[in-house]
Structure formats: structure tokens, C-alpha cells
mmCIF file of C-alpha atoms in Angstrom:
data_model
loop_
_atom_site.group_PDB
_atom_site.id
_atom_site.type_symbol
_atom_site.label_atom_id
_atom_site.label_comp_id
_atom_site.label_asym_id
_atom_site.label_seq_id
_atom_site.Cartn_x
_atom_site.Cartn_y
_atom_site.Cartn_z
ATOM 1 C CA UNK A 11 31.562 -9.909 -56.698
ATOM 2 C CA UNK A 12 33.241 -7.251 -54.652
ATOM 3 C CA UNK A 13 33.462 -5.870 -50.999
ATOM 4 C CA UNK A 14 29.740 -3.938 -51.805
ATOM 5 C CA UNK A 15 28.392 -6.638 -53.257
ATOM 6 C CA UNK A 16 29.217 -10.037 -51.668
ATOM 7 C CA UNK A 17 27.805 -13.423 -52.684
ATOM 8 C CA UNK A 18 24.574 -14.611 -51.275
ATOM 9 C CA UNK A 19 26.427 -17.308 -49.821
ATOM 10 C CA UNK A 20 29.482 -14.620 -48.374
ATOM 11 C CA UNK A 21 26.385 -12.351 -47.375
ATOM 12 C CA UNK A 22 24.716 -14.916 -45.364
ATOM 13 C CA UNK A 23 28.235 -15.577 -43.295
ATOM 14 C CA UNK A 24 29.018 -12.134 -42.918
ATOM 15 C CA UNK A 25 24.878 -11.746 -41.124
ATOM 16 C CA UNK A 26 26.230 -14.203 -38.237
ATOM 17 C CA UNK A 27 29.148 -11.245 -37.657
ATOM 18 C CA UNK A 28 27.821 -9.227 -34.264
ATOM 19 C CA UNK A 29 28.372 -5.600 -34.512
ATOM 20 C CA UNK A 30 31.865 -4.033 -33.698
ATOM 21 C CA UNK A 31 33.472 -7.401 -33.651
ATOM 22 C CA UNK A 32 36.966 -8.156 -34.055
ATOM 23 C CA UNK A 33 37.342 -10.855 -36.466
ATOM 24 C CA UNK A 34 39.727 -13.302 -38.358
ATOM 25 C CA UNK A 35 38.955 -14.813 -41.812
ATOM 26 C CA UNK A 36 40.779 -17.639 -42.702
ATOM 27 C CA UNK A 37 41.399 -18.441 -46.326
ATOM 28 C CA UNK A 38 40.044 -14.446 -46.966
ATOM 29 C CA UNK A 39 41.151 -14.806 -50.994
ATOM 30 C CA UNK A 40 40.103 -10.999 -52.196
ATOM 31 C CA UNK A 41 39.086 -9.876 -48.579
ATOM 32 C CA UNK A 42 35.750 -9.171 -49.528
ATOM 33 C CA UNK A 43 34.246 -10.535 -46.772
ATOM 34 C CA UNK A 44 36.600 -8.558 -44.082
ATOM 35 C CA UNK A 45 36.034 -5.189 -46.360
ATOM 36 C CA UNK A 46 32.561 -5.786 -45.927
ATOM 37 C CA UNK A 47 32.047 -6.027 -42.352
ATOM 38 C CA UNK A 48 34.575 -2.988 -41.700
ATOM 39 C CA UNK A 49 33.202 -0.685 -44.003
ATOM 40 C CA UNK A 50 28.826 -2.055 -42.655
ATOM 41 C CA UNK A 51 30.248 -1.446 -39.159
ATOM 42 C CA UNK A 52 29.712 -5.031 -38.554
ATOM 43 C CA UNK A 53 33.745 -4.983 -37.469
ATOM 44 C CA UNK A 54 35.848 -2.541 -35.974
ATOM 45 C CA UNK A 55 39.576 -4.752 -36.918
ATOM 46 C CA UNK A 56 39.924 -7.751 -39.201
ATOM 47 C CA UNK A 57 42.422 -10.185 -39.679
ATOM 48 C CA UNK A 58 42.513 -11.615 -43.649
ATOM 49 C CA UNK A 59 44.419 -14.586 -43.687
ATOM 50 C CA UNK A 60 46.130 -16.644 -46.969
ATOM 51 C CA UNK A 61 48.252 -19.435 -46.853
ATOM 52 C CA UNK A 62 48.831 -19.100 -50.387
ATOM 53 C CA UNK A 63 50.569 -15.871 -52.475
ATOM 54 C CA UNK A 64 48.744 -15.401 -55.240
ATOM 55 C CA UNK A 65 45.213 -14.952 -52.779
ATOM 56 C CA UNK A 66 47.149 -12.951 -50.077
ATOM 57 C CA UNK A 67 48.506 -10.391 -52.909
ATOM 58 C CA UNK A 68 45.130 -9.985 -54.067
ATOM 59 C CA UNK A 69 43.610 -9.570 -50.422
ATOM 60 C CA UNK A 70 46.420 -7.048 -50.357
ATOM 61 C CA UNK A 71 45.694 -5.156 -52.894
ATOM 62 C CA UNK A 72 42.309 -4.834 -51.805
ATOM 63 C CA UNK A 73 42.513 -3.807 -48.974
ATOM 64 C CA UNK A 74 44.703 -0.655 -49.897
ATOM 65 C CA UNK A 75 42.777 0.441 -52.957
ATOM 66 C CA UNK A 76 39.759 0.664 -50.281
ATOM 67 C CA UNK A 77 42.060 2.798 -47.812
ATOM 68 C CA UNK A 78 41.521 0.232 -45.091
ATOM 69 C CA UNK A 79 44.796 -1.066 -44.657
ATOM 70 C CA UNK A 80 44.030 0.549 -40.641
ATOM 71 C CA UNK A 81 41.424 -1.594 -39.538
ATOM 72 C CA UNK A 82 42.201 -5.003 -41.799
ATOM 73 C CA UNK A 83 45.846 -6.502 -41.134
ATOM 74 C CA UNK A 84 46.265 -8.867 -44.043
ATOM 75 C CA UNK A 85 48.722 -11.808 -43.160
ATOM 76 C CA UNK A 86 49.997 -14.304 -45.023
ATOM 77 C CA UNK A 87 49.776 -17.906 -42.821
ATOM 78 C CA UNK A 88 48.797 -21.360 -41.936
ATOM 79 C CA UNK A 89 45.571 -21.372 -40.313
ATOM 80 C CA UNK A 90 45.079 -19.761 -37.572
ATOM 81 C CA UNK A 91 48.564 -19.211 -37.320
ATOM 82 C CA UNK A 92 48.055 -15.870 -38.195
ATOM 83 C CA UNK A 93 46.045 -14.882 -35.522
ATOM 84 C CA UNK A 94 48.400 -12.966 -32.462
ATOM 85 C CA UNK A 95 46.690 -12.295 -29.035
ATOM 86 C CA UNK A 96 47.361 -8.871 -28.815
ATOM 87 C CA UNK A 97 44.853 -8.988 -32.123
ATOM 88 C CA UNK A 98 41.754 -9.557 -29.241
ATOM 89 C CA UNK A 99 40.186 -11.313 -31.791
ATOM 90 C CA UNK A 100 36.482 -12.401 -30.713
ATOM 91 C CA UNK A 101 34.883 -13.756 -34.133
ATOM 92 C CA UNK A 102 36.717 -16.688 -36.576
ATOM 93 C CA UNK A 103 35.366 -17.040 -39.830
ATOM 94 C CA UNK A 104 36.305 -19.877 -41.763
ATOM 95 C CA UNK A 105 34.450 -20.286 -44.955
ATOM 96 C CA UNK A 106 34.451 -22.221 -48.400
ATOM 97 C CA UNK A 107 36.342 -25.208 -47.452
ATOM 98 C CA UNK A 108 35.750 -28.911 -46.814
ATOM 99 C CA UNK A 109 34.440 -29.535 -43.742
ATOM 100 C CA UNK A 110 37.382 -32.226 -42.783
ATOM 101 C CA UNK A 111 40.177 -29.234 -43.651
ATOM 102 C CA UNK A 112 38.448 -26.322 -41.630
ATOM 103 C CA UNK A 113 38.600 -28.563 -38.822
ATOM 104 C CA UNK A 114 42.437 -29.763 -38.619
ATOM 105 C CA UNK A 115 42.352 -25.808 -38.891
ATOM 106 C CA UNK A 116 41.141 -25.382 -35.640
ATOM 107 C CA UNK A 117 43.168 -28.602 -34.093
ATOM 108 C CA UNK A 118 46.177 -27.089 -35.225
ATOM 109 C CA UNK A 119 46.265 -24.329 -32.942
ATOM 110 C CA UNK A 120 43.642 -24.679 -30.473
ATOM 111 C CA UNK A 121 45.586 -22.048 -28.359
ATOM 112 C CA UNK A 122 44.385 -19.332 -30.765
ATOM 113 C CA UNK A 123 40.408 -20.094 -29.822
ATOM 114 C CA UNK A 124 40.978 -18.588 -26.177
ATOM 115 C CA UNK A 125 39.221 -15.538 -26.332
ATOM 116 C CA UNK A 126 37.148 -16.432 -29.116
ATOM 117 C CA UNK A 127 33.495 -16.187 -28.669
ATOM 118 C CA UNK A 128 32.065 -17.135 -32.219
ATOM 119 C CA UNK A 129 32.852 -19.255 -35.296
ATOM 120 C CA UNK A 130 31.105 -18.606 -38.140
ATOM 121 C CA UNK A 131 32.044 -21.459 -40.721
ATOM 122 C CA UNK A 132 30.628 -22.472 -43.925
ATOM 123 C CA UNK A 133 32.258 -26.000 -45.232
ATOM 124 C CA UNK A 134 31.270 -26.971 -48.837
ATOM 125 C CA UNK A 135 30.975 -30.635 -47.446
ATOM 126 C CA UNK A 136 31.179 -32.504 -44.858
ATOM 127 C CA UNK A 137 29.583 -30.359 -41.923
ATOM 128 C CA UNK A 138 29.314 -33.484 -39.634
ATOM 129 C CA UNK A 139 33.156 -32.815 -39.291
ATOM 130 C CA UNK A 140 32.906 -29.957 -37.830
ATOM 131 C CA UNK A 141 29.890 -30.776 -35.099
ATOM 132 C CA UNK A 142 31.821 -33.868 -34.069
ATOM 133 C CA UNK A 143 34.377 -31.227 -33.630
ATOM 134 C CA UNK A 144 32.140 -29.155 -31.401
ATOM 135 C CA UNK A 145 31.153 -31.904 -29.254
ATOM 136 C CA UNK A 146 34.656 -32.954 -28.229
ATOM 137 C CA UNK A 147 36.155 -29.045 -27.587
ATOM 138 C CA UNK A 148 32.987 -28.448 -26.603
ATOM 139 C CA UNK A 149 31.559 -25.822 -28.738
ATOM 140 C CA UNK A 150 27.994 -25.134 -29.016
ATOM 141 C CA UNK A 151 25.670 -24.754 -32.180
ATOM 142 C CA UNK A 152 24.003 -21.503 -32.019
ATOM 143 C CA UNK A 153 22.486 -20.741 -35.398
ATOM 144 C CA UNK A 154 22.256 -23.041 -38.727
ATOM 145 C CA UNK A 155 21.346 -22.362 -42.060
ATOM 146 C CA UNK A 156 21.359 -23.964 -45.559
ATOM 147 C CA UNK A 157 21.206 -21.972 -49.042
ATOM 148 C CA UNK A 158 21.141 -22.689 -52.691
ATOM 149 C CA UNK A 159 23.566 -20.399 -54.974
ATOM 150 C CA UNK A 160 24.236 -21.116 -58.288
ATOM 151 C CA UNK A 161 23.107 -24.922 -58.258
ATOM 152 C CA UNK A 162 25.404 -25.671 -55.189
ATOM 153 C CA UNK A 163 23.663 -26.268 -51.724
ATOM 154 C CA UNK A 164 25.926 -25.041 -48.509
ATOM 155 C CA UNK A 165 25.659 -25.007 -44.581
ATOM 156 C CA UNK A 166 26.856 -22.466 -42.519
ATOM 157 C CA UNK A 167 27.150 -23.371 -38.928
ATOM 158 C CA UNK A 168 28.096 -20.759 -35.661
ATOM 159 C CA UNK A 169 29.588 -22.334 -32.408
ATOM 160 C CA UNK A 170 29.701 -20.384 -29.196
ATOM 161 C CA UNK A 171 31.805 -21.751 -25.928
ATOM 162 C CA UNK A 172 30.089 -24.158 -24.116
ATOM 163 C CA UNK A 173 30.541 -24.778 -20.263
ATOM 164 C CA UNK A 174 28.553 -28.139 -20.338
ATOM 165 C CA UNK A 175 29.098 -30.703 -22.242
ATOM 166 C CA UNK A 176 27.984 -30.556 -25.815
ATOM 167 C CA UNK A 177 26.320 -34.080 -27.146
ATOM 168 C CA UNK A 178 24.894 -34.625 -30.518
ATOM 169 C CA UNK A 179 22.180 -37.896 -31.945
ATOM 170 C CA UNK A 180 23.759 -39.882 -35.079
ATOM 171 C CA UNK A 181 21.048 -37.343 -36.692
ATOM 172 C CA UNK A 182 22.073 -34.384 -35.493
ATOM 173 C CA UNK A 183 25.362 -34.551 -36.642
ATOM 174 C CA UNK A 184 24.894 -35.708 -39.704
ATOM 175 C CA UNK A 185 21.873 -33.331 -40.688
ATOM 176 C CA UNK A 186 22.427 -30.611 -38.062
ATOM 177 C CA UNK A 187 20.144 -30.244 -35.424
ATOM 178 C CA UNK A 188 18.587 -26.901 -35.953
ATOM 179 C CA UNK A 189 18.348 -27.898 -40.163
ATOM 180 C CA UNK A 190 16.608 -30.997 -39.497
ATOM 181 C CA UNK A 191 14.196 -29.454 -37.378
ATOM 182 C CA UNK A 192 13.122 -26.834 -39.921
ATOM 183 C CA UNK A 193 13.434 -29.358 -42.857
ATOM 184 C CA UNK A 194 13.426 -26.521 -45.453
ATOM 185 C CA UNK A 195 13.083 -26.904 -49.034
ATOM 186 C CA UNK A 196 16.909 -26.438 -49.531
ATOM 187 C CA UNK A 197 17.096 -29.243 -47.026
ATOM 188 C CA UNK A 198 15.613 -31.698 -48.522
ATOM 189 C CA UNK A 199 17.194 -30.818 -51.855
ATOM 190 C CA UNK A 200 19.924 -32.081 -50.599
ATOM 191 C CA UNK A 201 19.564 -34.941 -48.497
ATOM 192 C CA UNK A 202 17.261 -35.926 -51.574
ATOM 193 C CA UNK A 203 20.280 -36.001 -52.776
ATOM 194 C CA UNK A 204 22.657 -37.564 -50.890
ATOM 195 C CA UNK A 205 20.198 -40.241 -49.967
ATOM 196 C CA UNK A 206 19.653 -41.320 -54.183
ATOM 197 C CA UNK A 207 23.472 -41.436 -54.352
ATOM 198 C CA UNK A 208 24.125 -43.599 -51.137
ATOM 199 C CA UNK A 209 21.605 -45.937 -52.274
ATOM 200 C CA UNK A 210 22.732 -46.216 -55.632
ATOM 201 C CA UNK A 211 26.582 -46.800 -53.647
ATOM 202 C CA UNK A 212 25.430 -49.099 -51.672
ATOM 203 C CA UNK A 213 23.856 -51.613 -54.281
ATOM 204 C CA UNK A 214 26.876 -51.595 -56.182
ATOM 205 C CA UNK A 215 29.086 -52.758 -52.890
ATOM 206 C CA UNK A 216 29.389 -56.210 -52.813
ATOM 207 C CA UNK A 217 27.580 -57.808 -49.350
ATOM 208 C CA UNK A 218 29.046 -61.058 -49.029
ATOM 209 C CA UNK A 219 32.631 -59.751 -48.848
ATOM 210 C CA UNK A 220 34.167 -59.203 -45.343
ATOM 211 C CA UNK A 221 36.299 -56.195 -46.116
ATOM 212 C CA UNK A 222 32.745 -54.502 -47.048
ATOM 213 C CA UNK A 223 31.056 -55.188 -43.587
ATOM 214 C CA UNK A 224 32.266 -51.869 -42.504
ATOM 215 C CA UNK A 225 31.179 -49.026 -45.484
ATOM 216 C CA UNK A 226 28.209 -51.300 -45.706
ATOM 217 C CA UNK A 227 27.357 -50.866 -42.027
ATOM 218 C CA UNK A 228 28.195 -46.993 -41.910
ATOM 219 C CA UNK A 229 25.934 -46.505 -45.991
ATOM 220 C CA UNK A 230 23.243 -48.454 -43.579
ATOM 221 C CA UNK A 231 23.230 -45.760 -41.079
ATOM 222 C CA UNK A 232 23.311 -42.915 -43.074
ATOM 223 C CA UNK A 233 20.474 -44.192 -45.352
ATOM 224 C CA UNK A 234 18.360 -45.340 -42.366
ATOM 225 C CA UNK A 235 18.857 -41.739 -40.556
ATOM 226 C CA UNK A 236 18.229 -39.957 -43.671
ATOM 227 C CA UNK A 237 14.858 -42.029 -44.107
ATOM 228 C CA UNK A 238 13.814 -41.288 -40.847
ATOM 229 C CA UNK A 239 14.270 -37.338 -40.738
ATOM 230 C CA UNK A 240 12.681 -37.381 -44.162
ATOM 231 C CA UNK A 241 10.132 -39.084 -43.546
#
């Protein structure tokens, strides 16, 4: 993979960035994604971020052998710690992460979302993190989508600012409310899925223990939800 040729799963992301925007992406590894959108026109600045050396040096490195070391700042950082306002930044992408780790990512410095008017994220689990997330600071789900790529099944979900308050079904943010209501092929792949392996869980958990009654009751949910929209 490189900046002309990103992933299916990168390329899908990148689609959700609206021309000329001004973006951040956290955890950027190799920059591909940022080289991408500048050199498509999808961006006119970028921000690559990397908390970790080895990643930043490479997003480094990228970004000079491809001459754009004008329009992408690469910063090394924590988050969105890296993020300044003078940087006007309008798009966040977060992508490639568990779902519970891109969201303390955007508790930790909620002061860097003013401004911001999309997030593009794409957790490799756990995407009901990140709509509980949306409901509370209330951010808005836009756009869903869910893709196979090389045997491994992700979501990628955009949030907008929301001036009324933002309220999600037991369903919806499990599932995802848009995904659910398309029920694609990839979709059901995967709550197939996750609906064999909580079953096969939650025979092996032992019902007539006390310190159980809690995972049972939340495997019972999840099961009976996943039923339904399958159904």
C-alpha cells in the first residue's frame, strides 16, 4: 500500500473526507491516508499525528519524499494533543483502533473538537463505544458503512455536531442505526458472527451463580437484539 494506492478499507475513510478540508489523522502510521487526500484535492492542510517514534519517522519520511511537507504538518503526540487552533482544523480522522481507545481519544481533549465539523472513524471493534459517545457530547451519525478486506469485517462511522439531543435504541447502538437498516451481506457476516460466539459464551457461564447474574443479563440482551434485527 502507498499514498496512490490506499487500502480498500483506508479508501473507504478517506471517501467521507469533503473537498478542501482541513484535516487531522490520528494514529497516521505512513501518512498515506493524509498524502492521499492532499495530493486528490480532497484536503488543502493535514495534520499526521503518532504517539509513537518509529510510526511518526516513517510518516516523516513520507511526507518529504512526496514534497508535501507544505500542506501536511507531521507531529509527534498524544491524541488529539497534536491538534493547535490556529491549525482550523474542520475534519478528525481516527482510524484502525479499538473502538473503547478512539474514544478516551476524544475525552481527553474535548477542547480540540470546537471547530470540528466531521469525524470520520473506523474502530476495529467495539463501535457501540463510540455511538454511546455521540449520544452524550452529542454528536450525530451521518453516514455508516461496513466492509470486508482481507477476511476482517470493519465499520466506519461519521459524526457531525448536533444541536438536539442525540438518542440511540439498545439496537442502534449496538448494530448502528443506518447498518441495521440496510442489513447488507457484510452485515450479517458479522453479527452471524458475533451472535454464534455469544451463544456459545453464554452456555458455558454458569446460571445459578450470583456473580454471573450480570454478564448473563447483558449476553441476554445482546443475543435477544441480535435475533431480532436478524430476523
Amino acid at each position: 500500500m502507498n499514498e496512490q494506492q490506499l487500502s480498500k478499507r483506508l479508501e473507504k475513510v478517506v471517501s467521507y473526507v469533503s473537498n478542501k478540508a482541513r484535516i487531522a489523522d490520528i494514529g497516521s502510521d505512513h501518512a498515506y491516508l493524509p498524502c492521499y487526500a492532499i495530493q486528490q484535492g480532497l484536503a488543502e492542510f493535514a495534520i499526521a499525528g503518532e504517539v509513537v517514534e518509529g510510526p511518526f519517522q516513517s510518516a516523516t519520511k513520507q511526507v518529504r519524499s512526496l514534497a508535501l511537507t507544505e500542506q501536511i504538518a507531521v507531529r509527534k503526540g498524544d491524541g488529539l494533543a497534536v491538534i493547535e487552533s490556529a491549525d482550523a482544523i474542520d475534519t478528525i480522522v481516527i482510524a484502525g483502533m479499538g473502538g473503547a481507545l478512539i474514544r478516551s481519544i476524544l475525552e481527553a481533549e474535548p477542547v480540540r473538537l470546537d471547530g470540528v465539523k466531521r469525524l470520520v472513524l473506523q474502530p476495529n471493534i467495539a463501535a457501540h463505544q463510540l455511538r454511546e459517545w455521540a449520544e452524550i457530547n452529542q454528536w450525530k451519525l451521518v453516514v455508516e458503512s461496513i466492509l470486508r478486506e482481507d477476511n476482517k469485517i470493519y465499520e466506519i462511522l461519521v459524526l457531525e455536531p448536533s444541536e438536539a439531543k442525540v438518542a440511540y435504541s439498545d439496537a442502534e447502538r449496538l448494530l448502528g442505526p443506518f447498518l441495521m437498516r440496510e442489513k447488507s451481506e457484510v452485515f450479517h457476516a458479522k453479527w452471524e458472527h458475533e451472535l454464534a460466539n455469544w451463544t456459545e459464551i453464554r452456555g458455558k457461564i454458569d446460571a445459578n451463580s450470583a456473580k454471573n447474574a450480570e454478564k448473563l443479563a447483558e449476553l441476554d440482551l445482546k443475543i435477544k437484539l441480535i435475533e431480532e434485527v436478524l430476523r
